[in-house]
PDB file of C-alpha atoms and ligand atoms in Angstrom:
ATOM      1  CA  MET A   1      12.905   8.435 -10.687  1.00 42.00           C
ATOM      2  CA  SER A   2      10.297   7.907 -13.437  1.00 55.00           C
ATOM      3  CA  SER A   3       7.804  10.690 -13.156  1.00 73.00           C
ATOM      4  CA  MET A   4       4.359  10.542 -14.706  1.00 81.00           C
ATOM      5  CA  ASP A   5       4.643  11.743 -18.275  1.00 77.00           C
ATOM      6  CA  TRP A   6       1.300  13.425 -18.747  1.00 75.00           C
ATOM      7  CA  ASN A   7       2.021  13.807 -22.456  1.00 71.00           C
ATOM      8  CA  GLN A   8       1.290  10.050 -22.534  1.00 68.00           C
ATOM      9  CA  GLN A   9      -2.231  10.701 -21.251  1.00 73.00           C
ATOM     10  CA  LYS A  10      -4.459   9.890 -24.223  1.00 70.00           C
ATOM     11  CA  GLY A  11      -6.932   7.284 -25.514  1.00 79.00           C
ATOM     12  CA  SER A  12      -9.455   6.575 -22.778  1.00 84.00           C
ATOM     13  CA  GLY A  13      -7.111   7.950 -20.066  1.00 90.00           C
ATOM     14  CA  PRO A  14      -8.594  11.455 -19.637  1.00 94.00           C
ATOM     15  CA  GLN A  15     -12.174  10.129 -19.727  1.00 94.00           C
ATOM     16  CA  GLY A  16     -11.247   7.417 -17.209  1.00 94.00           C
ATOM     17  CA  TYR A  17      -9.665  10.084 -15.000  1.00 96.00           C
ATOM     18  CA  GLU A  18     -12.833  12.173 -15.159  1.00 97.00           C
ATOM     19  CA  GLU A  19     -15.123   9.188 -14.458  1.00 97.00           C
ATOM     20  CA  PHE A  20     -13.162   7.231 -11.850  1.00 97.00           C
ATOM     21  CA  LEU A  21     -10.785   9.596 -10.047  1.00 98.00           C
ATOM     22  CA  VAL A  22     -12.547  12.979 -10.234  1.00 98.00           C
ATOM     23  CA  PRO A  23     -15.821  12.170  -8.410  1.00 98.00           C
ATOM     24  CA  ALA A  24     -14.042  10.109  -5.762  1.00 98.00           C
ATOM     25  CA  MET A  25     -11.179  12.394  -4.830  1.00 98.00           C
ATOM     26  CA  PHE A  26     -10.442  15.445  -7.008  1.00 98.00           C
ATOM     27  CA  ALA A  27     -13.969  16.930  -6.867  1.00 98.00           C
ATOM     28  CA  PRO A  28     -14.375  16.980  -3.079  1.00 98.00           C
ATOM     29  CA  PHE A  29     -10.887  18.431  -2.619  1.00 98.00           C
ATOM     30  CA  ALA A  30     -11.558  21.017  -5.373  1.00 98.00           C
ATOM     31  CA  GLU A  31     -14.532  22.390  -3.461  1.00 98.00           C
ATOM     32  CA  ARG A  32     -12.372  22.837  -0.375  1.00 98.00           C
ATOM     33  CA  LEU A  33      -9.530  24.449  -2.317  1.00 98.00           C
ATOM     34  CA  ILE A  34     -11.666  27.188  -3.847  1.00 97.00           C
ATOM     35  CA  GLU A  35     -13.260  27.775  -0.473  1.00 98.00           C
ATOM     36  CA  HIS A  36      -9.822  28.256   1.121  1.00 98.00           C
ATOM     37  CA  ALA A  37      -8.760  30.533  -1.754  1.00 98.00           C
ATOM     38  CA  GLY A  38     -11.815  32.724  -1.250  1.00 98.00           C
ATOM     39  CA  VAL A  39     -12.978  32.455  -4.861  1.00 98.00           C
ATOM     40  CA  GLY A  40     -16.115  34.586  -5.092  1.00 97.00           C
ATOM     41  CA  ASP A  41     -18.203  36.937  -7.139  1.00 97.00           C
ATOM     42  CA  GLY A  42     -16.049  38.778  -9.683  1.00 97.00           C
ATOM     43  CA  SER A  43     -12.830  36.765  -9.107  1.00 98.00           C
ATOM     44  CA  ARG A  44     -10.531  36.344 -12.111  1.00 98.00           C
ATOM     45  CA  VAL A  45      -9.250  32.801 -11.551  1.00 98.00           C
ATOM     46  CA  LEU A  46      -6.394  30.836 -13.137  1.00 98.00           C
ATOM     47  CA  ASP A  47      -6.348  27.035 -12.661  1.00 98.00           C
ATOM     48  CA  VAL A  48      -2.835  25.715 -13.428  1.00 98.00           C
ATOM     49  CA  ALA A  49      -2.551  22.028 -14.484  1.00 98.00           C
ATOM     50  CA  CYS A  50      -6.336  22.005 -14.714  1.00 98.00           C
ATOM     51  CA  GLY A  51      -6.583  18.410 -16.003  1.00 97.00           C
ATOM     52  CA  THR A  52     -10.168  17.625 -16.982  1.00 97.00           C
ATOM     53  CA  GLY A  53     -11.261  20.859 -15.308  1.00 98.00           C
ATOM     54  CA  VAL A  54     -12.797  19.942 -11.972  1.00 98.00           C
ATOM     55  CA  VAL A  55     -11.312  22.916 -10.088  1.00 98.00           C
ATOM     56  CA  SER A  56     -12.173  25.274 -12.959  1.00 98.00           C
ATOM     57  CA  ARG A  57     -15.806  24.118 -12.942  1.00 98.00           C
ATOM     58  CA  ALA A  58     -16.075  24.535  -9.175  1.00 98.00           C
ATOM     59  CA  ALA A  59     -14.615  28.058  -9.483  1.00 98.00           C
ATOM     60  CA  ALA A  60     -16.918  28.933 -12.393  1.00 97.00           C
ATOM     61  CA  ARG A  61     -19.939  28.203 -10.193  1.00 96.00           C
ATOM     62  CA  ARG A  62     -18.763  30.968  -7.831  1.00 97.00           C
ATOM     63  CA  VAL A  63     -17.342  33.827  -9.902  1.00 97.00           C
ATOM     64  CA  GLY A  64     -20.584  35.122 -11.435  1.00 93.00           C
ATOM     65  CA  ASP A  65     -20.847  37.157 -14.642  1.00 93.00           C
ATOM     66  CA  GLY A  66     -18.264  39.674 -13.501  1.00 94.00           C
ATOM     67  CA  GLY A  67     -15.518  37.071 -12.971  1.00 97.00           C
ATOM     68  CA  SER A  68     -13.654  34.686 -15.253  1.00 98.00           C
ATOM     69  CA  VAL A  69     -12.021  31.262 -15.118  1.00 98.00           C
ATOM     70  CA  THR A  70      -9.064  30.125 -17.231  1.00 98.00           C
ATOM     71  CA  GLY A  71      -7.565  26.627 -17.087  1.00 98.00           C
ATOM     72  CA  VAL A  72      -4.178  25.611 -18.484  1.00 98.00           C
ATOM     73  CA  ASP A  73      -2.759  22.122 -18.920  1.00 97.00           C
ATOM     74  CA  LEU A  74      -0.114  20.374 -21.022  1.00 94.00           C
ATOM     75  CA  GLY A  75      -2.353  17.748 -22.552  1.00 90.00           C
ATOM     76  CA  GLU A  76      -4.700  18.401 -25.474  1.00 93.00           C
ATOM     77  CA  PRO A  77      -6.634  15.087 -25.000  1.00 93.00           C
ATOM     78  CA  THR A  78      -7.172  16.072 -21.357  1.00 95.00           C
ATOM     79  CA  LEU A  79      -8.270  19.589 -22.355  1.00 96.00           C
ATOM     80  CA  ALA A  80     -10.775  18.117 -24.847  1.00 96.00           C
ATOM     81  CA  VAL A  81     -12.516  16.346 -21.934  1.00 96.00           C
ATOM     82  CA  ALA A  82     -12.329  19.571 -19.874  1.00 98.00           C
ATOM     83  CA  ARG A  83     -14.009  21.575 -22.652  1.00 98.00           C
ATOM     84  CA  SER A  84     -16.722  19.001 -23.188  1.00 97.00           C
ATOM     85  CA  ARG A  85     -17.556  18.689 -19.457  1.00 97.00           C
ATOM     86  CA  ALA A  86     -17.648  22.494 -19.048  1.00 97.00           C
ATOM     87  CA  SER A  87     -19.975  22.882 -21.999  1.00 97.00           C
ATOM     88  CA  GLU A  88     -22.293  20.164 -20.574  1.00 96.00           C
ATOM     89  CA  GLU A  89     -22.480  22.309 -17.409  1.00 94.00           C
ATOM     90  CA  GLY A  90     -22.910  25.537 -19.379  1.00 93.00           C
ATOM     91  CA  ALA A  91     -19.768  26.923 -17.721  1.00 94.00           C
ATOM     92  CA  ALA A  92     -17.847  29.626 -19.614  1.00 94.00           C
ATOM     93  CA  ILE A  93     -14.228  28.560 -19.010  1.00 98.00           C
ATOM     94  CA  ASP A  94     -11.271  29.286 -21.248  1.00 98.00           C
ATOM     95  CA  PHE A  95      -9.106  26.142 -21.494  1.00 98.00           C
ATOM     96  CA  ILE A  96      -5.657  26.780 -22.973  1.00 98.00           C
ATOM     97  CA  GLN A  97      -2.819  24.372 -23.767  1.00 97.00           C
ATOM     98  CA  SER A  98       0.311  25.588 -21.978  1.00 97.00           C
ATOM     99  CA  ASP A  99       3.268  24.468 -19.908  1.00 97.00           C
ATOM    100  CA  ALA A 100       3.024  25.754 -16.334  1.00 98.00           C
ATOM    101  CA  GLY A 101       6.611  26.981 -16.652  1.00 97.00           C
ATOM    102  CA  ALA A 102       5.736  29.546 -19.356  1.00 98.00           C
ATOM    103  CA  LEU A 103       2.223  30.890 -18.865  1.00 98.00           C
ATOM    104  CA  PRO A 104       0.818  32.758 -21.888  1.00 98.00           C
ATOM    105  CA  PHE A 105      -0.654  35.662 -19.891  1.00 98.00           C
ATOM    106  CA  GLU A 106       0.133  39.289 -19.104  1.00 98.00           C
ATOM    107  CA  ASP A 107       1.571  40.217 -15.719  1.00 98.00           C
ATOM    108  CA  GLU A 108      -1.014  40.676 -12.920  1.00 98.00           C
ATOM    109  CA  ALA A 109      -3.901  39.241 -14.991  1.00 98.00           C
ATOM    110  CA  PHE A 110      -5.541  37.170 -12.202  1.00 98.00           C
ATOM    111  CA  ASP A 111      -6.859  37.670  -8.655  1.00 98.00           C
ATOM    112  CA  VAL A 112      -6.596  33.996  -7.663  1.00 98.00           C
ATOM    113  CA  VAL A 113      -4.222  31.271  -8.901  1.00 98.00           C
ATOM    114  CA  LEU A 114      -5.059  27.650  -8.068  1.00 98.00           C
ATOM    115  CA  CYS A 115      -3.047  24.497  -8.652  1.00 99.00           C
ATOM    116  CA  GLN A 116      -4.510  21.210  -7.410  1.00 98.00           C
ATOM    117  CA  GLN A 117      -2.157  18.204  -7.567  1.00 98.00           C
ATOM    118  CA  GLY A 118      -0.048  19.615 -10.402  1.00 98.00           C
ATOM    119  CA  LEU A 119       3.087  21.160  -8.848  1.00 98.00           C
ATOM    120  CA  GLN A 120       4.670  17.807  -7.969  1.00 97.00           C
ATOM    121  CA  PHE A 121       4.893  16.906 -11.677  1.00 95.00           C
ATOM    122  CA  PHE A 122       6.541  20.077 -12.972  1.00 96.00           C
ATOM    123  CA  PRO A 123      10.198  19.619 -13.947  1.00 95.00           C
ATOM    124  CA  ASP A 124      11.010  23.096 -12.556  1.00 97.00           C
ATOM    125  CA  ARG A 125       8.651  23.753  -9.659  1.00 98.00           C
ATOM    126  CA  GLY A 126      10.309  27.069  -8.776  1.00 98.00           C
ATOM    127  CA  ALA A 127       9.934  28.405 -12.309  1.00 98.00           C
ATOM    128  CA  ALA A 128       6.254  27.436 -12.389  1.00 98.00           C
ATOM    129  CA  LEU A 129       5.614  29.174  -9.050  1.00 98.00           C
ATOM    130  CA  ALA A 130       7.439  32.274 -10.299  1.00 98.00           C
ATOM    131  CA  GLU A 131       5.121  32.285 -13.317  1.00 98.00           C
ATOM    132  CA  MET A 132       2.059  31.941 -11.064  1.00 98.00           C
ATOM    133  CA  ARG A 133       3.286  34.949  -9.068  1.00 98.00           C
ATOM    134  CA  ARG A 134       3.993  37.009 -12.186  1.00 98.00           C
ATOM    135  CA  VAL A 135       0.449  36.570 -13.549  1.00 98.00           C
ATOM    136  CA  MET A 136      -1.172  37.277 -10.144  1.00 98.00           C
ATOM    137  CA  LYS A 137      -2.088  40.821  -9.153  1.00 98.00           C
ATOM    138  CA  PRO A 138      -0.197  42.189  -6.116  1.00 97.00           C
ATOM    139  CA  GLY A 139      -1.984  40.962  -3.009  1.00 96.00           C
ATOM    140  CA  GLY A 140      -3.719  38.181  -5.001  1.00 98.00           C
ATOM    141  CA  GLN A 141      -4.343  34.717  -3.548  1.00 98.00           C
ATOM    142  CA  LEU A 142      -2.433  31.519  -4.310  1.00 98.00           C
ATOM    143  CA  ALA A 143      -3.807  28.097  -3.314  1.00 98.00           C
ATOM    144  CA  VAL A 144      -1.776  24.964  -4.099  1.00 98.00           C
ATOM    145  CA  ALA A 145      -2.510  21.364  -3.090  1.00 98.00           C
ATOM    146  CA  THR A 146      -0.079  18.423  -3.140  1.00 98.00           C
ATOM    147  CA  TRP A 147      -0.824  14.965  -1.719  1.00 98.00           C
ATOM    148  CA  ALA A 148       0.718  13.846   1.578  1.00 98.00           C
ATOM    149  CA  ALA A 149       2.717  10.578   1.714  1.00 97.00           C
ATOM    150  CA  ILE A 150       1.484   7.673  -0.450  1.00 98.00           C
ATOM    151  CA  GLU A 151       1.641   5.370   2.597  1.00 97.00           C
ATOM    152  CA  ARG A 152      -1.403   7.246   3.909  1.00 96.00           C
ATOM    153  CA  THR A 153      -3.494   6.325   0.845  1.00 97.00           C
ATOM    154  CA  PRO A 154      -4.856   3.194  -0.882  1.00 97.00           C
ATOM    155  CA  PHE A 155      -2.494   3.894  -3.792  1.00 98.00           C
ATOM    156  CA  ILE A 156       0.390   2.347  -1.835  1.00 98.00           C
ATOM    157  CA  ALA A 157      -1.220  -1.055  -2.534  1.00 98.00           C
ATOM    158  CA  LEU A 158      -1.211  -0.283  -6.252  1.00 97.00           C
ATOM    159  CA  ALA A 159       2.387   0.989  -6.197  1.00 97.00           C
ATOM    160  CA  ASN A 160       3.580  -2.163  -4.400  1.00 97.00           C
ATOM    161  CA  ALA A 161       1.701  -4.473  -6.776  1.00 97.00           C
ATOM    162  CA  LEU A 162       3.076  -2.580  -9.794  1.00 96.00           C
ATOM    163  CA  ALA A 163       6.592  -3.111  -8.390  1.00 96.00           C
ATOM    164  CA  ARG A 164       5.994  -6.862  -8.121  1.00 95.00           C
ATOM    165  CA  HIS A 165       4.095  -7.509 -11.363  1.00 94.00           C
ATOM    166  CA  VAL A 166       5.184  -4.785 -13.799  1.00 93.00           C
ATOM    167  CA  GLY A 167       8.527  -3.292 -12.751  1.00 93.00           C
ATOM    168  CA  PRO A 168      10.255  -0.432 -10.926  1.00 93.00           C
ATOM    169  CA  ASP A 169       9.435   2.255 -13.502  1.00 91.00           C
ATOM    170  CA  ALA A 170       5.676   1.671 -13.255  1.00 92.00           C
ATOM    171  CA  ALA A 171       5.925   1.629  -9.460  1.00 94.00           C
ATOM    172  CA  GLN A 172       7.931   4.863  -9.428  1.00 94.00           C
ATOM    173  CA  MET A 173       5.297   6.488 -11.631  1.00 94.00           C
ATOM    174  CA  MET A 174       2.686   5.598  -9.032  1.00 96.00           C
ATOM    175  CA  HIS A 175       4.825   7.330  -6.410  1.00 96.00           C
ATOM    176  CA  ALA A 176       5.178  10.543  -8.487  1.00 95.00           C
ATOM    177  CA  PRO A 177       1.941  12.259  -7.297  1.00 97.00           C
ATOM    178  CA  TYR A 178       3.212  11.931  -3.702  1.00 97.00           C
ATOM    179  CA  THR A 179       6.689  13.446  -4.146  1.00 96.00           C
ATOM    180  CA  LEU A 180       5.779  16.759  -2.462  1.00 97.00           C
ATOM    181  CA  GLY A 181       4.329  15.118   0.608  1.00 97.00           C
ATOM    182  CA  GLU A 182       6.143  17.224   3.216  1.00 97.00           C
ATOM    183  CA  GLY A 183       4.261  20.424   3.980  1.00 97.00           C
ATOM    184  CA  ALA A 184       7.522  22.153   4.998  1.00 98.00           C
ATOM    185  CA  ASP A 185       9.026  21.491   1.524  1.00 98.00           C
ATOM    186  CA  LEU A 186       5.925  22.923  -0.135  1.00 98.00           C
ATOM    187  CA  ALA A 187       6.023  26.020   2.085  1.00 98.00           C
ATOM    188  CA  ARG A 188       9.710  26.597   1.324  1.00 98.00           C
ATOM    189  CA  LEU A 189       9.204  26.332  -2.447  1.00 98.00           C
ATOM    190  CA  ILE A 190       6.385  28.877  -2.331  1.00 98.00           C
ATOM    191  CA  ALA A 191       8.275  31.310  -0.082  1.00 98.00           C
ATOM    192  CA  ASP A 192      11.380  30.991  -2.293  1.00 98.00           C
ATOM    193  CA  ALA A 193       9.265  32.060  -5.290  1.00 98.00           C
ATOM    194  CA  GLY A 194       8.575  35.354  -3.503  1.00 97.00           C
ATOM    195  CA  PHE A 195       5.065  34.771  -2.156  1.00 98.00           C
ATOM    196  CA  ALA A 196       4.124  36.250   1.248  1.00 98.00           C
ATOM    197  CA  GLU A 197       2.014  35.016   4.177  1.00 98.00           C
ATOM    198  CA  VAL A 198       2.679  31.367   3.320  1.00 98.00           C
ATOM    199  CA  ARG A 199       0.575  28.938   5.351  1.00 98.00           C
ATOM    200  CA  VAL A 200       0.441  25.147   4.873  1.00 98.00           C
ATOM    201  CA  PHE A 201      -1.975  22.745   6.521  1.00 98.00           C
ATOM    202  CA  GLU A 202      -3.304  19.241   5.934  1.00 98.00           C
ATOM    203  CA  GLU A 203      -6.783  18.363   4.802  1.00 98.00           C
ATOM    204  CA  THR A 204      -8.244  14.843   4.944  1.00 98.00           C
ATOM    205  CA  ILE A 205     -11.398  13.640   3.195  1.00 98.00           C
ATOM    206  CA  LEU A 206     -13.039  10.213   3.159  1.00 98.00           C
ATOM    207  CA  CYS A 207     -13.145   9.348  -0.543  1.00 98.00           C
ATOM    208  CA  THR A 208     -15.255   6.678  -2.239  1.00 98.00           C
ATOM    209  CA  TRP A 209     -14.197   5.110  -5.557  1.00 98.00           C
ATOM    210  CA  ALA A 210     -16.777   3.351  -7.728  1.00 98.00           C
ATOM    211  CA  SER A 211     -14.938   0.006  -7.853  1.00 98.00           C
ATOM    212  CA  HIS A 212     -13.070  -2.105  -5.302  1.00 97.00           C
ATOM    213  CA  SER A 213     -12.551  -5.247  -7.388  1.00 96.00           C
ATOM    214  CA  ARG A 214     -11.306  -3.289 -10.439  1.00 96.00           C
ATOM    215  CA  PHE A 215      -9.513  -0.530  -8.512  1.00 97.00           C
ATOM    216  CA  ALA A 216      -6.054  -1.365  -9.944  1.00 96.00           C
ATOM    217  CA  GLU A 217      -7.147  -1.402 -13.563  1.00 94.00           C
ATOM    218  CA  ARG A 218      -9.399   1.644 -13.324  1.00 95.00           C
ATOM    219  CA  ALA A 219      -7.008   3.781 -11.271  1.00 96.00           C
ATOM    220  CA  ALA A 220      -3.932   2.940 -13.365  1.00 94.00           C
ATOM    221  CA  GLY A 221      -5.936   3.244 -16.597  1.00 91.00           C
ATOM    222  CA  ALA A 222      -6.907   6.797 -15.642  1.00 93.00           C
ATOM    223  CA  THR A 223      -3.266   7.952 -15.556  1.00 91.00           C
ATOM    224  CA  PRO A 224      -0.179   7.739 -17.803  1.00 89.00           C
ATOM    225  CA  ILE A 225       0.640   4.417 -16.052  1.00 90.00           C
ATOM    226  CA  ALA A 226      -1.817   2.862 -18.528  1.00 89.00           C
ATOM    227  CA  ALA A 227       0.948   2.829 -21.156  1.00 86.00           C
ATOM    228  CA  ALA A 228       3.096   0.606 -18.902  1.00 85.00           C
ATOM    229  CA  LEU A 229       0.281  -1.948 -18.616  1.00 87.00           C
ATOM    230  CA  GLU A 230      -0.365  -2.294 -22.332  1.00 86.00           C
ATOM    231  CA  GLY A 231       1.932  -5.248 -23.006  1.00 85.00           C
ATOM    232  CA  LEU A 232       0.977  -7.286 -19.932  1.00 91.00           C
ATOM    233  CA  SER A 233      -0.486 -10.779 -20.266  1.00 93.00           C
ATOM    234  CA  ALA A 234      -4.077 -11.438 -19.181  1.00 92.00           C
ATOM    235  CA  GLN A 235      -2.713 -13.513 -16.288  1.00 94.00           C
ATOM    236  CA  THR A 236      -0.465 -10.690 -15.035  1.00 94.00           C
ATOM    237  CA  ARG A 237      -3.373  -8.241 -15.225  1.00 93.00           C
ATOM    238  CA  ARG A 238      -5.507 -10.648 -13.186  1.00 94.00           C
ATOM    239  CA  ASP A 239      -2.733 -11.108 -10.626  1.00 95.00           C
ATOM    240  CA  LEU A 240      -2.300  -7.349 -10.303  1.00 95.00           C
ATOM    241  CA  ALA A 241      -6.043  -6.740  -9.903  1.00 95.00           C
ATOM    242  CA  GLU A 242      -6.487  -9.548  -7.366  1.00 96.00           C
ATOM    243  CA  GLU A 243      -3.504  -8.558  -5.282  1.00 97.00           C
ATOM    244  CA  VAL A 244      -4.618  -4.918  -5.039  1.00 98.00           C
ATOM    245  CA  ALA A 245      -8.233  -5.869  -4.318  1.00 98.00           C
ATOM    246  CA  GLY A 246      -6.999  -8.251  -1.603  1.00 98.00           C
ATOM    247  CA  GLU A 247      -4.790  -5.587   0.020  1.00 97.00           C
ATOM    248  CA  LEU A 248      -7.645  -3.108  -0.049  1.00 98.00           C
ATOM    249  CA  ALA A 249     -10.324  -5.528   1.200  1.00 98.00           C
ATOM    250  CA  PRO A 250     -10.565  -3.743   4.587  1.00 97.00           C
ATOM    251  CA  HIS A 251     -11.741  -0.637   2.689  1.00 98.00           C
ATOM    252  CA  ALA A 252     -14.408  -2.390   0.572  1.00 98.00           C
ATOM    253  CA  VAL A 253     -17.916  -1.035   1.052  1.00 98.00           C
ATOM    254  CA  ALA A 254     -21.348  -1.964  -0.316  1.00 97.00           C
ATOM    255  CA  GLY A 255     -21.813  -2.010  -4.065  1.00 97.00           C
ATOM    256  CA  ASP A 256     -18.210  -3.094  -4.796  1.00 98.00           C
ATOM    257  CA  ARG A 257     -17.020   0.391  -3.896  1.00 98.00           C
ATOM    258  CA  LEU A 258     -13.884   1.391  -2.011  1.00 98.00           C
ATOM    259  CA  SER A 259     -13.801   3.947   0.770  1.00 98.00           C
ATOM    260  CA  ALA A 260     -10.581   5.365   2.255  1.00 98.00           C
ATOM    261  CA  THR A 261      -9.153   8.676   3.364  1.00 98.00           C
ATOM    262  CA  MET A 262      -6.879  10.831   1.248  1.00 98.00           C
ATOM    263  CA  THR A 263      -4.786  13.588   2.791  1.00 98.00           C
ATOM    264  CA  THR A 264      -3.433  16.614   0.981  1.00 98.00           C
ATOM    265  CA  ASN A 265      -1.214  19.515   1.953  1.00 98.00           C
ATOM    266  CA  VAL A 266      -2.900  22.822   1.178  1.00 98.00           C
ATOM    267  CA  ALA A 267      -0.705  25.895   0.794  1.00 98.00           C
ATOM    268  CA  LEU A 268      -2.142  29.405   0.855  1.00 98.00           C
ATOM    269  CA  ALA A 269      -0.079  32.505   0.130  1.00 98.00           C
ATOM    270  CA  THR A 270      -0.431  36.027  -1.213  1.00 98.00           C
ATOM    271  CA  GLY A 271       1.317  37.516  -4.219  1.00 92.00           C
TER     272      GLY A 271
HETATM  273  C1  LIG B   1      -3.201  14.754 -11.178  1.00 63.53           C
HETATM  274  S1  LIG B   1      -3.614  15.772 -12.504  1.00 63.53           S
HETATM  275  C2  LIG B   1      -4.491  17.103 -11.660  1.00 63.53           C
HETATM  276  C3  LIG B   1      -5.502  17.751 -12.583  1.00 63.53           C
HETATM  277  C4  LIG B   1      -6.463  18.721 -11.925  1.00 63.53           C
HETATM  278  N1  LIG B   1      -5.792  19.840 -11.304  1.00 63.53           N
HETATM  279  C5  LIG B   1      -7.364  18.020 -10.932  1.00 63.53           C
HETATM  280  O1  LIG B   1      -7.398  18.439  -9.766  1.00 63.53           O
HETATM  281  O2  LIG B   1      -8.053  17.055 -11.331  1.00 63.53           O
HETATM  282  C6  LIG B   1      -2.082  16.523 -12.942  1.00 63.53           C
HETATM  283  C7  LIG B   1      -2.179  17.398 -14.189  1.00 63.53           C
HETATM  284  O3  LIG B   1      -0.958  18.146 -14.324  1.00 63.53           O
HETATM  285  C8  LIG B   1      -0.763  18.372 -15.697  1.00 63.53           C
HETATM  286  N2  LIG B   1       0.633  18.750 -15.913  1.00 63.53           N
HETATM  287  C9  LIG B   1       1.733  17.997 -15.651  1.00 63.53           C
HETATM  288  N3  LIG B   1       2.839  18.700 -15.982  1.00 63.53           N
HETATM  289  C10 LIG B   1       2.425  19.909 -16.439  1.00 63.53           C
HETATM  290  C11 LIG B   1       3.110  21.082 -16.914  1.00 63.53           C
HETATM  291  N4  LIG B   1       4.445  21.123 -16.986  1.00 63.53           N
HETATM  292  N5  LIG B   1       2.376  22.145 -17.308  1.00 63.53           N
HETATM  293  C12 LIG B   1       1.007  22.102 -17.238  1.00 63.53           C
HETATM  294  N6  LIG B   1       0.322  21.026 -16.807  1.00 63.53           N
HETATM  295  C13 LIG B   1       1.014  19.949 -16.410  1.00 63.53           C
HETATM  296  C14 LIG B   1      -1.125  17.033 -16.317  1.00 63.53           C
HETATM  297  O4  LIG B   1      -1.339  17.112 -17.711  1.00 63.53           O
HETATM  298  C15 LIG B   1      -2.358  16.636 -15.503  1.00 63.53           C
HETATM  299  O5  LIG B   1      -3.541  17.017 -16.145  1.00 63.53           O
END
């Protein structure tokens, strides 16, 4: 299966992610995740696969002067957007380039470790979870979110249209964020990494994206799938956009926006 290669995330991709996908879906889920994790005054928080930093910013609003927030991600272009958005907000967050499988921190350095929609992309999920446990203090809190099945989201329309107009690799990439859709699989991975008190539940939020008619182009352009669209003819791009907009017409709302639910698994555990 072609996964999403986040090292390909560059150009306007990270900014597009921050502008189109973050307000619609990642920001509302981030607020819930830090609530579930109990991030509060004085917490030392690590945000693994922080992307453009939405979870880190939400945590930074809660930890106060006595706490700290650190975000790690693979992609430097993505981290550049994270740093710039945090500085616009006046949030003191340390963003560090690192692979989740080899975290550059001392043992037991954090009270809370968060990972929103990152685990499904790691080549060795078990190794990354073991690293999260190593850097968490004993009794610390883990909170991990991974999307439920793609069929429960508007992105199935995009995946199907990519299969028809671009090819199987692009379609498989669109499926990659949804490859840890079974809550039981997520729970098992976390328990196998040695965490205790593992609890997994679903959370559903009605999300609103800023464009219905350009959903395909803006959603794909905000991820590494953008690279697969580069060589397409203008006609193929139009066909792709029209087909996705047509499929998603029942979800169109005023102002050419799109409104649909997204469901994530949320896993909580202690270190
Ligand atoms: C869907 S984004 C989620 C970003 C962020 N957590 C959010 O909620 O917006 C997935 C992120 O995982 C990062 N990622 C993928 N593989 C990684 C790895 N092995 N180590 C660290 N980050 C990784 C990508 O660079 C990307 O920013």
